[in-house]
């Protein structure tokens, strides 16, 4: 819930369905990627990884060409704005704005960067006996494939730490700031002051183009870079 001004509140659509669908699918597939690697289902692990590559490609494209609240330009703020936001962090009053806040924007960027690193390393990774590997491991020697696997492991742990911080931040907003961020990530709507201008959402053709690009990138990378 946002702060109630004299003017009252209204539900505002802040997240489009691609952002929400990508978020919750990423949550499920990251858990599945971990489970499938731990239980030696590397075929499923790779499949899950290629789907994540598609989702990430779409999300990066959407960050440049998508709806207002999905755009990097809208939520990646300079140090001045981050500091001002951080100073007011412990106040009870929830933020009035739409989209990610100045601190959250950087954590989103950090999570997306680590995910890109994670899938890139996976493409080159080889297991100890060389039986299971990513589709790009054929282009590097065994030692390099093992180094990629080592960093694939390290980056996964960094990702886990960042996810823990992310979930703790969401809980902090719910408890200290009385601001439920999970509801809007599920429904798309947030209760905001009635004067909040509507969010601009991207047209269908941009969505369709993004799906084609994302599917193309995922398929080509799954084939070790080959088009046919
Ligand atoms: C694998 C675990 C997770 C990953 C990788 C992840 C990643 C992300 C990313 C990348 C965003 C930015 C969304 C966008 O702009 O596209 C985000 C936002 C968000 N996530 Fe997660 N997330 C994870 C788990 C969770 C969980 C378990 C919750 C619920 C408790 C959650 C709640 C949210 C909420 C509420 C936002 C919107 C924050 C805001 O209003 O600025 N996430 N997450
Ligand atoms: C976000 C996506 C991914 C996550 C979270 C993830 C996670 C993991 C984890 C936790 C392991 C076990 C590491 C260990 O304990 O040493 C692993 C192993 C592995 N992953 Fe991924 N992975 C992802 C994407 C990919 C992709 C896209 C590929 C390639 C197509 C890939 C290929 C591999 C391979 C070949 C191994 C075995 C390496 C070894 O046994 O040392 N992964 N992954």
mmCIF file of C-alpha atoms and ligand atoms in Angstrom:
data_model
loop_
_atom_site.group_PDB
_atom_site.id
_atom_site.type_symbol
_atom_site.label_atom_id
_atom_site.label_comp_id
_atom_site.label_asym_id
_atom_site.label_seq_id
_atom_site.Cartn_x
_atom_site.Cartn_y
_atom_site.Cartn_z
ATOM 1 C CA UNK A 1 0.000 0.000 0.000
ATOM 2 C CA UNK A 2 1.243 3.453 -0.797
ATOM 3 C CA UNK A 3 0.911 6.582 1.318
ATOM 4 C CA UNK A 4 -2.592 8.001 1.349
ATOM 5 C CA UNK A 5 -2.582 11.628 0.337
ATOM 6 C CA UNK A 6 -5.612 13.894 0.672
ATOM 7 C CA UNK A 7 -6.411 13.023 -2.930
ATOM 8 C CA UNK A 8 -6.914 9.293 -2.274
ATOM 9 C CA UNK A 9 -5.596 6.200 -3.935
ATOM 10 C CA UNK A 10 -6.223 4.176 -7.059
ATOM 11 C CA UNK A 11 -4.889 0.912 -8.506
ATOM 12 C CA UNK A 12 -2.247 1.619 -11.155
ATOM 13 C CA UNK A 13 -0.960 -1.022 -13.543
ATOM 14 C CA UNK A 14 2.823 -0.904 -13.043
ATOM 15 C CA UNK A 15 4.220 -4.231 -14.383
ATOM 16 C CA UNK A 16 3.277 -5.760 -17.734
ATOM 17 C CA UNK A 17 2.762 -9.521 -18.024
ATOM 18 C CA UNK A 18 6.107 -10.267 -19.775
ATOM 19 C CA UNK A 19 8.042 -8.835 -16.780
ATOM 20 C CA UNK A 20 5.899 -10.809 -14.320
ATOM 21 C CA UNK A 21 5.964 -14.036 -16.314
ATOM 22 C CA UNK A 22 9.743 -13.807 -16.778
ATOM 23 C CA UNK A 23 10.246 -13.157 -13.054
ATOM 24 C CA UNK A 24 8.284 -16.129 -11.748
ATOM 25 C CA UNK A 25 9.506 -18.468 -14.515
ATOM 26 C CA UNK A 26 13.103 -17.501 -13.665
ATOM 27 C CA UNK A 27 12.454 -18.340 -10.006
ATOM 28 C CA UNK A 28 11.147 -21.810 -10.940
ATOM 29 C CA UNK A 29 13.838 -22.533 -13.550
ATOM 30 C CA UNK A 30 16.748 -21.441 -11.336
ATOM 31 C CA UNK A 31 15.508 -23.824 -8.644
ATOM 32 C CA UNK A 32 15.094 -26.536 -11.293
ATOM 33 C CA UNK A 33 18.582 -25.842 -12.730
ATOM 34 C CA UNK A 34 20.118 -26.326 -9.298
ATOM 35 C CA UNK A 35 18.092 -29.509 -8.637
ATOM 36 C CA UNK A 36 18.826 -31.044 -12.041
ATOM 37 C CA UNK A 37 22.598 -30.364 -11.743
ATOM 38 C CA UNK A 38 22.728 -31.804 -8.221
ATOM 39 C CA UNK A 39 20.863 -34.946 -9.349
ATOM 40 C CA UNK A 40 22.853 -35.525 -12.538
ATOM 41 C CA UNK A 41 20.018 -34.754 -14.954
ATOM 42 C CA UNK A 42 22.321 -32.695 -17.168
ATOM 43 C CA UNK A 43 20.069 -33.025 -20.230
ATOM 44 C CA UNK A 44 17.248 -31.313 -18.347
ATOM 45 C CA UNK A 45 19.770 -28.908 -16.843
ATOM 46 C CA UNK A 46 20.852 -27.746 -20.290
ATOM 47 C CA UNK A 47 17.231 -27.473 -21.468
ATOM 48 C CA UNK A 48 16.362 -25.368 -18.435
ATOM 49 C CA UNK A 49 19.497 -23.270 -19.128
ATOM 50 C CA UNK A 50 18.478 -22.620 -22.759
ATOM 51 C CA UNK A 51 15.026 -21.515 -21.599
ATOM 52 C CA UNK A 52 16.709 -19.152 -19.115
ATOM 53 C CA UNK A 53 18.861 -17.811 -21.985
ATOM 54 C CA UNK A 54 15.671 -17.047 -23.922
ATOM 55 C CA UNK A 55 14.092 -15.310 -20.913
ATOM 56 C CA UNK A 56 17.240 -13.279 -20.229
ATOM 57 C CA UNK A 57 17.597 -12.248 -23.882
ATOM 58 C CA UNK A 58 13.997 -11.071 -23.881
ATOM 59 C CA UNK A 59 14.432 -9.218 -20.569
ATOM 60 C CA UNK A 60 17.560 -7.401 -21.824
ATOM 61 C CA UNK A 61 15.744 -6.440 -25.037
ATOM 62 C CA UNK A 62 12.714 -5.332 -22.965
ATOM 63 C CA UNK A 63 15.075 -3.217 -20.838
ATOM 64 C CA UNK A 64 15.926 -1.243 -23.984
ATOM 65 C CA UNK A 65 12.712 -1.375 -25.997
ATOM 66 C CA UNK A 66 9.974 -2.520 -23.600
ATOM 67 C CA UNK A 67 7.375 -0.919 -21.326
ATOM 68 C CA UNK A 68 8.263 2.134 -19.223
ATOM 69 C CA UNK A 69 8.846 0.296 -15.919
ATOM 70 C CA UNK A 70 10.918 -2.443 -17.590
ATOM 71 C CA UNK A 71 13.439 -0.035 -19.142
ATOM 72 C CA UNK A 72 16.947 0.237 -17.701
ATOM 73 C CA UNK A 73 16.864 3.953 -18.465
ATOM 74 C CA UNK A 74 13.902 4.304 -16.063
ATOM 75 C CA UNK A 75 15.312 2.419 -13.072
ATOM 76 C CA UNK A 76 19.112 2.565 -13.220
ATOM 77 C CA UNK A 77 19.829 5.761 -11.294
ATOM 78 C CA UNK A 78 23.020 7.718 -10.584
ATOM 79 C CA UNK A 79 24.789 7.767 -7.170
ATOM 80 C CA UNK A 80 23.043 10.992 -6.076
ATOM 81 C CA UNK A 81 19.543 9.539 -6.394
ATOM 82 C CA UNK A 82 20.642 6.234 -4.831
ATOM 83 C CA UNK A 83 22.040 8.088 -1.779
ATOM 84 C CA UNK A 84 18.938 10.243 -1.370
ATOM 85 C CA UNK A 85 16.765 7.140 -1.591
ATOM 86 C CA UNK A 86 18.978 5.209 0.861
ATOM 87 C CA UNK A 87 18.727 8.026 3.450
ATOM 88 C CA UNK A 88 14.957 7.677 3.549
ATOM 89 C CA UNK A 89 15.053 3.882 3.577
ATOM 90 C CA UNK A 90 14.107 3.348 7.215
ATOM 91 C CA UNK A 91 11.111 5.643 7.106
ATOM 92 C CA UNK A 92 7.712 3.962 7.405
ATOM 93 C CA UNK A 93 6.236 5.813 4.464
ATOM 94 C CA UNK A 94 6.138 3.625 1.373
ATOM 95 C CA UNK A 95 7.446 5.019 -1.890
ATOM 96 C CA UNK A 96 4.952 6.645 -4.242
ATOM 97 C CA UNK A 97 6.759 5.917 -7.492
ATOM 98 C CA UNK A 98 6.111 3.300 -10.130
ATOM 99 C CA UNK A 99 8.771 0.713 -11.047
ATOM 100 C CA UNK A 100 11.955 -0.258 -9.212
ATOM 101 C CA UNK A 101 13.331 2.174 -6.660
ATOM 102 C CA UNK A 102 16.855 3.643 -6.946
ATOM 103 C CA UNK A 103 18.463 0.902 -4.811
ATOM 104 C CA UNK A 104 16.373 -1.953 -6.202
ATOM 105 C CA UNK A 105 17.300 -0.938 -9.751
ATOM 106 C CA UNK A 106 20.941 -1.738 -9.109
ATOM 107 C CA UNK A 107 20.123 -5.066 -7.487
ATOM 108 C CA UNK A 108 18.017 -5.978 -10.535
ATOM 109 C CA UNK A 109 20.945 -5.097 -12.794
ATOM 110 C CA UNK A 110 23.332 -7.117 -10.607
ATOM 111 C CA UNK A 111 21.044 -10.180 -10.696
ATOM 112 C CA UNK A 112 20.645 -10.003 -14.468
ATOM 113 C CA UNK A 113 24.439 -9.602 -14.898
ATOM 114 C CA UNK A 114 25.174 -12.631 -12.708
ATOM 115 C CA UNK A 115 22.568 -14.663 -14.578
ATOM 116 C CA UNK A 116 24.177 -13.765 -17.914
ATOM 117 C CA UNK A 117 27.578 -14.791 -16.473
ATOM 118 C CA UNK A 118 26.068 -18.033 -15.130
ATOM 119 C CA UNK A 119 24.544 -19.163 -18.438
ATOM 120 C CA UNK A 120 27.622 -18.033 -20.438
ATOM 121 C CA UNK A 121 29.950 -20.107 -18.242
ATOM 122 C CA UNK A 122 27.558 -23.067 -18.427
ATOM 123 C CA UNK A 123 27.814 -23.029 -22.240
ATOM 124 C CA UNK A 124 31.578 -23.729 -21.938
ATOM 125 C CA UNK A 125 31.504 -25.985 -18.854
ATOM 126 C CA UNK A 126 32.664 -29.630 -18.799
ATOM 127 C CA UNK A 127 32.283 -32.099 -15.906
ATOM 128 C CA UNK A 128 35.258 -34.005 -14.415
ATOM 129 C CA UNK A 129 35.054 -37.025 -16.743
ATOM 130 C CA UNK A 130 34.185 -34.947 -19.820
ATOM 131 C CA UNK A 131 30.861 -36.775 -20.291
ATOM 132 C CA UNK A 132 28.585 -33.809 -19.695
ATOM 133 C CA UNK A 133 29.272 -30.452 -21.253
ATOM 134 C CA UNK A 134 27.828 -27.225 -22.617
ATOM 135 C CA UNK A 135 27.513 -26.812 -26.422
ATOM 136 C CA UNK A 136 30.459 -24.377 -26.649
ATOM 137 C CA UNK A 137 32.913 -26.602 -24.761
ATOM 138 C CA UNK A 138 33.917 -28.145 -28.110
ATOM 139 C CA UNK A 139 35.592 -24.830 -29.004
ATOM 140 C CA UNK A 140 37.895 -24.825 -25.933
ATOM 141 C CA UNK A 141 40.306 -27.378 -24.403
ATOM 142 C CA UNK A 142 39.305 -29.590 -21.474
ATOM 143 C CA UNK A 143 41.174 -27.462 -18.919
ATOM 144 C CA UNK A 144 39.335 -24.289 -20.028
ATOM 145 C CA UNK A 145 36.032 -26.200 -19.837
ATOM 146 C CA UNK A 146 36.868 -27.169 -16.242
ATOM 147 C CA UNK A 147 37.761 -23.558 -15.377
ATOM 148 C CA UNK A 148 34.369 -22.512 -16.797
ATOM 149 C CA UNK A 149 32.686 -25.215 -14.655
ATOM 150 C CA UNK A 150 34.558 -23.934 -11.572
ATOM 151 C CA UNK A 151 33.349 -20.365 -12.182
ATOM 152 C CA UNK A 152 29.863 -21.690 -13.029
ATOM 153 C CA UNK A 153 29.888 -23.050 -9.469
ATOM 154 C CA UNK A 154 31.299 -19.836 -7.927
ATOM 155 C CA UNK A 155 28.868 -17.539 -9.755
ATOM 156 C CA UNK A 156 25.974 -19.781 -8.682
ATOM 157 C CA UNK A 157 26.913 -19.189 -5.041
ATOM 158 C CA UNK A 158 27.149 -15.426 -5.643
ATOM 159 C CA UNK A 159 23.726 -15.593 -7.277
ATOM 160 C CA UNK A 160 22.326 -17.420 -4.240
ATOM 161 C CA UNK A 161 23.713 -14.682 -1.960
ATOM 162 C CA UNK A 162 22.131 -11.965 -4.089
ATOM 163 C CA UNK A 163 18.799 -13.824 -4.222
ATOM 164 C CA UNK A 164 18.858 -14.124 -0.405
ATOM 165 C CA UNK A 165 19.476 -10.358 -0.162
ATOM 166 C CA UNK A 166 16.679 -9.750 -2.700
ATOM 167 C CA UNK A 167 14.153 -11.795 -0.727
ATOM 168 C CA UNK A 168 15.332 -10.149 2.553
ATOM 169 C CA UNK A 169 14.820 -6.702 0.950
ATOM 170 C CA UNK A 170 11.277 -7.667 -0.120
ATOM 171 C CA UNK A 171 10.569 -8.847 3.469
ATOM 172 C CA UNK A 172 12.040 -5.580 4.845
ATOM 173 C CA UNK A 173 9.669 -3.572 2.638
ATOM 174 C CA UNK A 174 6.719 -5.652 3.825
ATOM 175 C CA UNK A 175 7.535 -5.467 7.552
ATOM 176 C CA UNK A 176 9.282 -2.115 8.108
ATOM 177 C CA UNK A 177 7.848 -0.017 5.304
ATOM 178 C CA UNK A 178 4.459 -1.794 5.207
ATOM 179 C CA UNK A 179 4.843 -1.947 1.455
ATOM 180 C CA UNK A 180 3.771 -5.157 -0.265
ATOM 181 C CA UNK A 181 5.876 -5.475 -3.437
ATOM 182 C CA UNK A 182 4.997 -9.116 -4.106
ATOM 183 C CA UNK A 183 1.309 -8.413 -4.877
ATOM 184 C CA UNK A 184 2.165 -6.068 -7.790
ATOM 185 C CA UNK A 185 4.724 -8.582 -9.158
ATOM 186 C CA UNK A 186 1.851 -11.114 -9.227
ATOM 187 C CA UNK A 187 -1.092 -8.989 -10.399
ATOM 188 C CA UNK A 188 0.677 -6.099 -12.148
ATOM 189 C CA UNK A 189 -1.267 -3.531 -10.088
ATOM 190 C CA UNK A 190 -0.126 -1.300 -7.233
ATOM 191 C CA UNK A 191 -2.208 1.071 -5.105
ATOM 192 C CA UNK A 192 -0.825 4.576 -5.623
ATOM 193 C CA UNK A 193 -1.916 8.214 -5.245
ATOM 194 C CA UNK A 194 -4.754 9.026 -7.637
ATOM 195 C CA UNK A 195 -2.604 11.660 -9.373
ATOM 196 C CA UNK A 196 -0.095 9.001 -10.574
ATOM 197 C CA UNK A 197 0.092 9.227 -14.382
ATOM 198 C CA UNK A 198 -0.542 5.998 -16.295
ATOM 199 C CA UNK A 199 2.476 3.834 -17.157
ATOM 200 C CA UNK A 200 3.331 3.530 -20.862
ATOM 201 C CA UNK A 201 3.226 -0.083 -22.060
ATOM 202 C CA UNK A 202 4.989 -1.350 -25.170
ATOM 203 C CA UNK A 203 2.876 -2.306 -28.222
ATOM 204 C CA UNK A 204 2.299 -5.908 -29.309
ATOM 205 C CA UNK A 205 4.691 -5.797 -32.278
ATOM 206 C CA UNK A 206 7.623 -5.075 -29.944
ATOM 207 C CA UNK A 207 6.629 -8.052 -27.817
ATOM 208 C CA UNK A 208 6.401 -10.298 -30.894
ATOM 209 C CA UNK A 209 9.790 -9.091 -32.176
ATOM 210 C CA UNK A 210 11.341 -9.738 -28.746
ATOM 211 C CA UNK A 211 9.964 -13.283 -28.632
ATOM 212 C CA UNK A 212 11.426 -14.034 -32.074
ATOM 213 C CA UNK A 213 14.851 -12.587 -31.105
ATOM 214 C CA UNK A 214 14.891 -14.423 -27.744
ATOM 215 C CA UNK A 215 13.867 -17.770 -29.240
ATOM 216 C CA UNK A 216 16.429 -17.330 -32.039
ATOM 217 C CA UNK A 217 19.284 -16.584 -29.618
ATOM 218 C CA UNK A 218 18.338 -19.527 -27.354
ATOM 219 C CA UNK A 219 18.133 -21.991 -30.264
ATOM 220 C CA UNK A 220 21.384 -20.832 -31.924
ATOM 221 C CA UNK A 221 23.322 -20.938 -28.622
ATOM 222 C CA UNK A 222 21.900 -24.379 -27.780
ATOM 223 C CA UNK A 223 23.386 -25.553 -31.115
ATOM 224 C CA UNK A 224 26.845 -24.273 -30.287
ATOM 225 C CA UNK A 225 26.380 -21.156 -32.421
ATOM 226 C CA UNK A 226 25.255 -23.000 -35.570
ATOM 227 C CA UNK A 227 22.278 -21.620 -37.462
ATOM 228 C CA UNK A 228 21.358 -24.903 -39.166
HETATM 229 C C1 LIG B 1 15.533 -17.280 -8.124
HETATM 230 C C2 LIG B 1 15.130 -16.298 -7.353
HETATM 231 C C3 LIG B 1 14.853 -14.882 -7.843
HETATM 232 C C4 LIG B 1 15.419 -14.159 -8.854
HETATM 233 C C5 LIG B 1 16.553 -14.563 -9.785
HETATM 234 C C6 LIG B 1 14.737 -12.889 -8.884
HETATM 235 C C7 LIG B 1 15.038 -11.854 -9.769
HETATM 236 C C8 LIG B 1 14.350 -10.678 -9.876
HETATM 237 C C9 LIG B 1 14.530 -9.710 -10.913
HETATM 238 C C10 LIG B 1 15.543 -9.824 -12.066
HETATM 239 C C11 LIG B 1 13.657 -8.702 -10.682
HETATM 240 C C12 LIG B 1 13.435 -7.493 -11.560
HETATM 241 C C13 LIG B 1 12.177 -7.734 -12.379
HETATM 242 C C14 LIG B 1 12.241 -7.032 -13.707
HETATM 243 O O1 LIG B 1 12.348 -5.804 -13.770
HETATM 244 O O2 LIG B 1 12.219 -7.752 -14.731
HETATM 245 C C15 LIG B 1 12.916 -9.010 -9.489
HETATM 246 C C16 LIG B 1 11.926 -8.234 -8.940
HETATM 247 C C17 LIG B 1 11.140 -8.631 -7.885
HETATM 248 N N1 LIG B 1 11.192 -9.841 -7.225
HETATM 249 FE FE1 LIG B 1 12.487 -11.321 -7.549
HETATM 250 N N2 LIG B 1 13.769 -12.859 -7.919
HETATM 251 C C18 LIG B 1 13.802 -14.067 -7.272
HETATM 252 C C19 LIG B 1 12.995 -14.482 -6.249
HETATM 253 C C20 LIG B 1 11.970 -13.747 -5.715
HETATM 254 C C21 LIG B 1 11.079 -14.189 -4.663
HETATM 255 C C22 LIG B 1 11.124 -15.564 -3.976
HETATM 256 C C23 LIG B 1 10.218 -13.164 -4.419
HETATM 257 C C24 LIG B 1 9.082 -13.112 -3.413
HETATM 258 C C25 LIG B 1 9.308 -13.064 -2.145
HETATM 259 C C26 LIG B 1 10.552 -12.085 -5.324
HETATM 260 C C27 LIG B 1 9.897 -10.889 -5.403
HETATM 261 C C28 LIG B 1 10.196 -9.866 -6.275
HETATM 262 C C29 LIG B 1 9.479 -8.597 -6.299
HETATM 263 C C30 LIG B 1 8.323 -8.208 -5.402
HETATM 264 C C31 LIG B 1 10.081 -7.822 -7.297
HETATM 265 C C32 LIG B 1 9.697 -6.384 -7.679
HETATM 266 C C33 LIG B 1 10.487 -5.462 -6.792
HETATM 267 C C34 LIG B 1 10.100 -4.011 -7.003
HETATM 268 O O3 LIG B 1 8.925 -3.673 -6.775
HETATM 269 O O4 LIG B 1 10.986 -3.231 -7.399
HETATM 270 N N3 LIG B 1 11.623 -12.464 -6.089
HETATM 271 N N4 LIG B 1 13.336 -10.241 -9.021
HETATM 272 C C1 LIG B 2 20.883 -19.838 -14.571
HETATM 273 C C2 LIG B 2 21.141 -20.987 -15.173
HETATM 274 C C3 LIG B 2 21.988 -22.053 -14.553
HETATM 275 C C4 LIG B 2 22.148 -22.396 -13.231
HETATM 276 C C5 LIG B 2 21.484 -21.778 -12.023
HETATM 277 C C6 LIG B 2 23.090 -23.496 -13.188
HETATM 278 C C7 LIG B 2 23.521 -24.124 -12.033
HETATM 279 C C8 LIG B 2 24.429 -25.166 -11.990
HETATM 280 C C9 LIG B 2 24.893 -25.810 -10.795
HETATM 281 C C10 LIG B 2 24.460 -25.441 -9.372
HETATM 282 C C11 LIG B 2 25.777 -26.781 -11.164
HETATM 283 C C12 LIG B 2 26.561 -27.719 -10.246
HETATM 284 C C13 LIG B 2 27.911 -27.028 -10.047
HETATM 285 C C14 LIG B 2 28.770 -27.710 -9.045
HETATM 286 O O1 LIG B 2 28.266 -28.014 -7.953
HETATM 287 O O2 LIG B 2 29.958 -27.879 -9.348
HETATM 288 C C15 LIG B 2 25.849 -26.777 -12.604
HETATM 289 C C16 LIG B 2 26.634 -27.635 -13.364
HETATM 290 C C17 LIG B 2 26.686 -27.632 -14.739
HETATM 291 N N1 LIG B 2 26.005 -26.763 -15.590
HETATM 292 FE FE1 LIG B 2 24.753 -25.282 -15.035
HETATM 293 N N2 LIG B 2 23.470 -23.794 -14.470
HETATM 294 C C18 LIG B 2 22.818 -22.945 -15.336
HETATM 295 C C19 LIG B 2 22.894 -22.916 -16.708
HETATM 296 C C20 LIG B 2 23.645 -23.775 -17.462
HETATM 297 C C21 LIG B 2 23.723 -23.759 -18.908
HETATM 298 C C22 LIG B 2 23.001 -22.764 -19.842
HETATM 299 C C23 LIG B 2 24.540 -24.782 -19.276
HETATM 300 C C24 LIG B 2 24.931 -25.229 -20.659
HETATM 301 C C25 LIG B 2 24.075 -25.485 -21.581
HETATM 302 C C26 LIG B 2 25.005 -25.431 -18.067
HETATM 303 C C27 LIG B 2 25.866 -26.495 -18.022
HETATM 304 C C28 LIG B 2 26.335 -27.090 -16.879
HETATM 305 C C29 LIG B 2 27.280 -28.197 -16.882
HETATM 306 C C30 LIG B 2 27.898 -28.866 -18.114
HETATM 307 C C31 LIG B 2 27.509 -28.540 -15.526
HETATM 308 C C32 LIG B 2 28.390 -29.645 -14.993
HETATM 309 C C33 LIG B 2 29.710 -29.069 -14.571
HETATM 310 C C34 LIG B 2 30.427 -29.980 -13.584
HETATM 311 O O3 LIG B 2 29.941 -31.071 -13.284
HETATM 312 O O4 LIG B 2 31.461 -29.541 -13.066
HETATM 313 N N3 LIG B 2 24.438 -24.783 -16.979
HETATM 314 N N4 LIG B 2 25.024 -25.772 -13.092
#
